[in-house]
Short mmCIF file of C-alpha atoms and ligand atoms in Angstrom, two decimals:
data_model
loop_
_atom_site.label_atom_id
_atom_site.label_comp_id
_atom_site.label_asym_id
_atom_site.label_seq_id
_atom_site.Cartn_x
_atom_site.Cartn_y
_atom_site.Cartn_z
CA MET A 1 146.94 77.06 181.25
CA SER A 2 144.29 74.37 181.81
CA ALA A 3 142.57 72.96 178.62
CA GLY A 4 139.13 71.47 178.86
CA VAL A 5 137.07 69.45 176.52
CA ALA A 6 133.41 69.89 177.11
CA SER A 7 131.21 66.90 177.44
CA PRO A 8 127.52 67.35 176.10
CA GLU A 9 126.19 66.89 179.81
CA CYS A 10 128.51 69.47 181.29
CA PRO A 11 126.28 72.18 182.88
CA PHE A 12 128.71 74.98 182.09
CA ASN A 13 128.30 73.92 178.43
CA GLN A 14 124.72 73.61 178.56
CA VAL A 15 124.28 77.20 179.87
CA TYR A 16 126.40 78.34 176.99
CA LEU A 17 124.48 76.61 174.44
CA SER A 18 121.16 78.00 176.06
CA LEU A 19 122.47 81.54 176.11
CA LEU A 20 123.90 81.19 172.56
CA ASP A 21 120.56 79.97 171.34
CA HIS A 22 118.66 82.69 173.05
CA TYR A 23 120.75 85.74 172.44
CA GLY A 24 122.79 84.66 169.35
CA PRO A 25 126.52 85.54 168.51
CA GLN A 26 127.47 88.89 170.23
CA HIS A 27 130.35 89.67 167.88
CA TRP A 28 132.79 90.75 170.60
CA TRP A 29 135.00 92.59 171.28
CA PRO A 30 133.62 96.05 170.12
CA GLY A 31 136.86 97.33 168.94
CA ASP A 32 138.49 97.86 165.51
CA THR A 33 142.02 96.99 166.27
CA ALA A 34 143.98 94.85 169.00
CA PHE A 35 145.32 98.07 170.40
CA GLU A 36 141.84 99.58 170.66
CA VAL A 37 140.75 96.24 172.58
CA MET A 38 143.56 96.78 174.96
CA VAL A 39 142.60 100.43 175.56
CA GLY A 40 139.01 99.45 176.12
CA ALA A 41 139.99 96.68 178.63
CA ILE A 42 141.69 99.41 180.67
CA LEU A 43 139.07 101.96 180.36
CA THR A 44 136.16 99.74 181.14
CA GLN A 45 137.20 99.17 184.68
CA ASN A 46 134.32 100.39 186.90
CA THR A 47 132.28 102.13 184.14
CA ALA A 48 129.80 101.40 181.43
CA TRP A 49 130.86 100.67 177.88
CA ARG A 50 129.13 103.79 176.42
CA ASN A 51 131.63 105.80 178.70
CA VAL A 52 134.43 103.91 177.27
CA GLU A 53 133.33 104.48 173.76
CA ALA A 54 133.25 108.27 174.28
CA ALA A 55 136.73 108.29 175.67
CA ILE A 56 137.95 106.06 172.76
CA ASN A 57 136.34 108.52 170.30
CA ASN A 58 138.24 111.35 171.97
CA LEU A 59 141.48 109.42 171.50
CA LYS A 60 140.58 108.78 167.94
CA ARG A 61 139.58 112.46 167.08
CA ALA A 62 143.04 113.52 168.71
CA ASP A 63 144.81 110.95 166.56
CA LEU A 64 146.03 109.32 169.76
CA LEU A 65 144.98 105.82 169.36
CA ALA A 66 148.58 104.42 169.27
CA ALA A 67 151.01 103.43 172.14
CA ASP A 68 153.68 106.03 171.22
CA GLY A 69 151.14 108.89 170.92
CA ILE A 70 149.53 107.92 174.36
CA ILE A 71 153.09 107.77 175.98
CA ASN A 72 154.06 111.20 174.60
CA CYS A 73 150.89 112.73 175.25
CA PRO A 74 151.08 115.14 178.59
CA ASP A 75 149.11 113.61 181.55
CA ALA A 76 146.82 116.40 181.93
CA GLU A 77 145.74 116.26 178.24
CA LEU A 78 145.31 112.54 178.17
CA ALA A 79 143.41 112.70 181.40
CA GLN A 80 140.80 115.17 179.72
CA LEU A 81 140.35 112.97 176.80
CA LEU A 82 139.79 109.99 179.06
CA ARG A 83 137.41 111.98 181.34
CA PRO A 84 134.13 110.27 180.05
CA ALA A 85 135.51 106.99 181.27
CA GLY A 86 135.72 108.05 184.94
CA TYR A 87 138.67 107.75 187.15
CA PHE A 88 140.54 109.45 184.37
CA ASN A 89 143.66 110.30 186.38
CA ILE A 90 144.06 106.75 187.45
CA LYS A 91 143.27 105.34 183.93
CA THR A 92 145.80 107.81 182.52
CA THR A 93 148.58 106.33 184.49
CA ARG A 94 147.37 102.79 183.73
CA LEU A 95 146.95 103.29 179.96
CA LYS A 96 150.38 104.66 179.86
CA ASN A 97 151.73 101.81 181.85
CA LEU A 98 150.39 99.23 179.37
CA CYS A 99 151.61 101.37 176.51
CA MET A 100 154.98 101.39 178.00
CA LEU A 101 154.87 97.50 177.73
CA LEU A 102 153.81 97.54 174.05
CA HIS A 103 156.58 100.21 173.30
CA ASN A 104 159.23 98.20 175.13
CA ALA A 105 158.43 94.84 174.20
CA GLY A 106 156.76 95.29 170.82
CA PHE A 107 153.24 94.04 169.79
CA LYS A 108 154.86 91.52 167.43
CA ARG A 109 157.10 89.91 170.26
CA LEU A 110 154.18 89.80 172.58
CA GLN A 111 152.08 88.16 169.97
CA GLU A 112 154.78 85.49 169.70
CA MET A 113 155.01 84.81 173.43
CA PRO A 114 153.52 81.70 174.90
CA THR A 115 150.13 82.50 176.81
CA ARG A 116 151.47 81.98 180.27
CA GLU A 117 154.56 84.28 179.66
CA LEU A 118 152.27 86.95 178.02
CA ARG A 119 149.84 86.78 180.91
CA GLN A 120 152.70 87.36 183.43
CA GLN A 121 153.91 90.29 181.32
CA LEU A 122 150.41 91.82 181.39
CA LEU A 123 150.03 91.21 185.16
CA ALA A 124 153.32 92.84 185.77
CA VAL A 125 151.83 96.14 184.46
CA ASN A 126 150.79 98.37 187.33
CA GLY A 127 146.97 98.70 187.08
CA VAL A 128 146.39 95.35 185.12
CA GLY A 129 144.68 92.84 187.28
CA PRO A 130 143.61 89.24 186.31
CA GLU A 131 140.40 90.33 184.64
CA THR A 132 141.71 93.09 182.62
CA ALA A 133 144.83 90.74 181.62
CA ASP A 134 142.47 88.02 180.58
CA ALA A 135 140.29 90.31 178.64
CA ILE A 136 143.30 91.44 176.70
CA LEU A 137 144.66 87.92 176.22
CA LEU A 138 141.30 86.69 174.89
CA TYR A 139 140.10 89.62 172.82
CA ALA A 140 143.32 91.34 171.69
CA PHE A 141 145.56 88.09 171.34
CA GLN A 142 142.87 85.54 170.85
CA ARG A 143 144.37 83.29 173.60
CA PRO A 144 142.10 80.71 175.05
CA VAL A 145 141.78 82.35 178.50
CA PHE A 146 138.29 82.67 180.21
CA VAL A 147 137.56 86.00 181.70
CA ILE A 148 135.93 85.93 185.07
CA ASP A 149 133.99 89.13 186.14
CA ALA A 150 131.25 90.14 188.60
CA TYR A 151 128.59 89.16 186.07
CA THR A 152 130.07 85.64 185.89
CA ARG A 153 130.01 85.27 189.73
CA ARG A 154 126.48 86.64 189.98
CA ILE A 155 124.85 84.48 187.32
CA PHE A 156 126.69 81.20 188.07
CA SER A 157 126.41 81.41 191.98
CA ARG A 158 122.61 82.03 191.58
CA PHE A 159 122.45 79.22 189.06
CA GLY A 160 124.26 76.85 191.60
CA LEU A 161 127.46 75.94 189.78
CA VAL A 162 129.82 78.06 191.92
CA SER A 163 129.70 79.71 195.31
CA GLY A 164 130.71 83.04 193.91
CA ASN A 165 133.41 83.51 196.60
CA GLU A 166 136.13 81.43 194.86
CA ASP A 167 139.34 83.33 194.05
CA TYR A 168 139.84 84.39 190.49
CA GLU A 169 142.30 81.58 189.54
CA ALA A 170 140.03 78.90 190.93
CA LEU A 171 137.00 80.12 189.12
CA ARG A 172 138.95 80.53 185.77
CA ALA A 173 140.23 77.00 186.19
CA ARG A 174 136.78 75.84 186.80
CA PHE A 175 135.50 77.19 183.49
CA GLU A 176 138.50 76.35 181.54
CA GLY A 177 138.30 72.80 182.76
CA ALA A 178 134.78 72.45 181.85
CA LEU A 179 134.75 73.86 178.31
CA ASP A 180 136.41 73.34 175.09
CA ALA A 181 139.61 75.20 175.24
CA THR A 182 139.03 77.43 172.41
CA ALA A 183 139.42 81.31 172.16
CA ALA A 184 136.32 81.42 170.08
CA ILE A 185 134.08 79.69 172.71
CA TYR A 186 135.51 81.68 175.60
CA ASN A 187 135.09 84.82 173.60
CA GLU A 188 131.33 84.16 172.91
CA TYR A 189 130.80 83.01 176.28
CA HIS A 190 131.98 85.91 178.21
CA ALA A 191 129.93 88.17 175.81
CA LEU A 192 126.90 86.15 176.55
CA ILE A 193 127.33 86.25 180.24
CA VAL A 194 127.49 90.15 180.06
CA GLN A 195 124.35 90.26 177.93
CA HIS A 196 122.47 87.88 180.24
CA ALA A 197 123.63 89.96 183.27
CA LYS A 198 122.22 92.95 181.52
CA GLN A 199 118.91 91.54 180.23
CA ALA A 200 117.79 89.17 182.99
CA CYS A 201 120.27 88.12 185.76
CA ARG A 202 120.39 91.78 186.83
CA VAL A 203 121.25 92.92 190.47
CA LYS A 204 117.45 92.60 190.85
CA GLN A 205 116.91 89.29 188.77
CA GLU A 206 114.01 88.96 186.37
CA CYS A 207 113.74 85.23 186.50
CA ASP A 208 110.32 85.08 184.70
CA ARG A 209 112.11 86.25 181.54
CA CYS A 210 115.09 84.11 181.99
CA ILE A 211 116.04 81.34 179.61
CA LEU A 212 117.91 79.57 182.44
CA CYS A 213 114.96 79.50 184.79
CA PRO A 214 114.02 75.94 184.67
CA ASP A 215 117.33 74.69 185.80
CA CYS A 216 118.28 77.55 187.99
CA GLU A 217 119.07 76.69 191.69
CA TYR A 218 117.95 80.22 192.68
CA VAL A 219 114.46 79.47 191.50
CA THR A 220 114.17 75.64 192.02
CA LYS A 221 115.22 75.71 195.70
S1 LIG B 301 116.58 82.25 186.83
FE1 LIG B 301 116.86 84.26 187.77
S2 LIG B 301 118.58 83.92 189.15
FE2 LIG B 301 118.58 82.15 187.74
S3 LIG B 301 119.98 82.77 186.21
FE3 LIG B 301 117.85 83.38 185.53
S4 LIG B 301 117.67 85.55 186.27
FE4 LIG B 301 119.47 84.76 187.31
#
């Protein structure tokens, strides 16, 4: 994993400080346990967070928020509990795949793995791509891995710091090379990006209410 140390002039760092000053700490991830964070990372694929919460609440009510409980739950039953999160049959399979990793390797052993090895383990799970793996690494295992999502591409391509078409690993390296390599900063930054993409830099951007407007290439060019 690359490890950056931010300079005060670094534009990635300046955007971070502006967003933090404007929105304040976001207190992510919205989950009570590392396992709940991992479940949320699978369920949030292609859906809004409120739908994930509904599905997680179903799992809690069924006393199924544990790897073995999910593995042993019949697929059809689990799919009904996950229905609010959409793509519930696919997510049933993906969640069970992730739970098999936890069951076979053990959470404690995974916790002790170097980040690179743990990332490989997660990426080997069918249905876990780089964004999901990195969300799990950062928010469940507190590893300094920057999460790249569609919001990141949208904001930073408009702002003029990336093209937005870079592949996932190139973008991740760009952020990690520019910022202090701490899980706390990566945690907060990703949460702020999501907040900003919802509040101002939406699909239809609202630049007049954007804290980044004075420096944004989309506006200044
Ligand atoms: S000024 Fe507009 S395009 Fe630039 S980051 Fe803000 S909302 Fe997005």
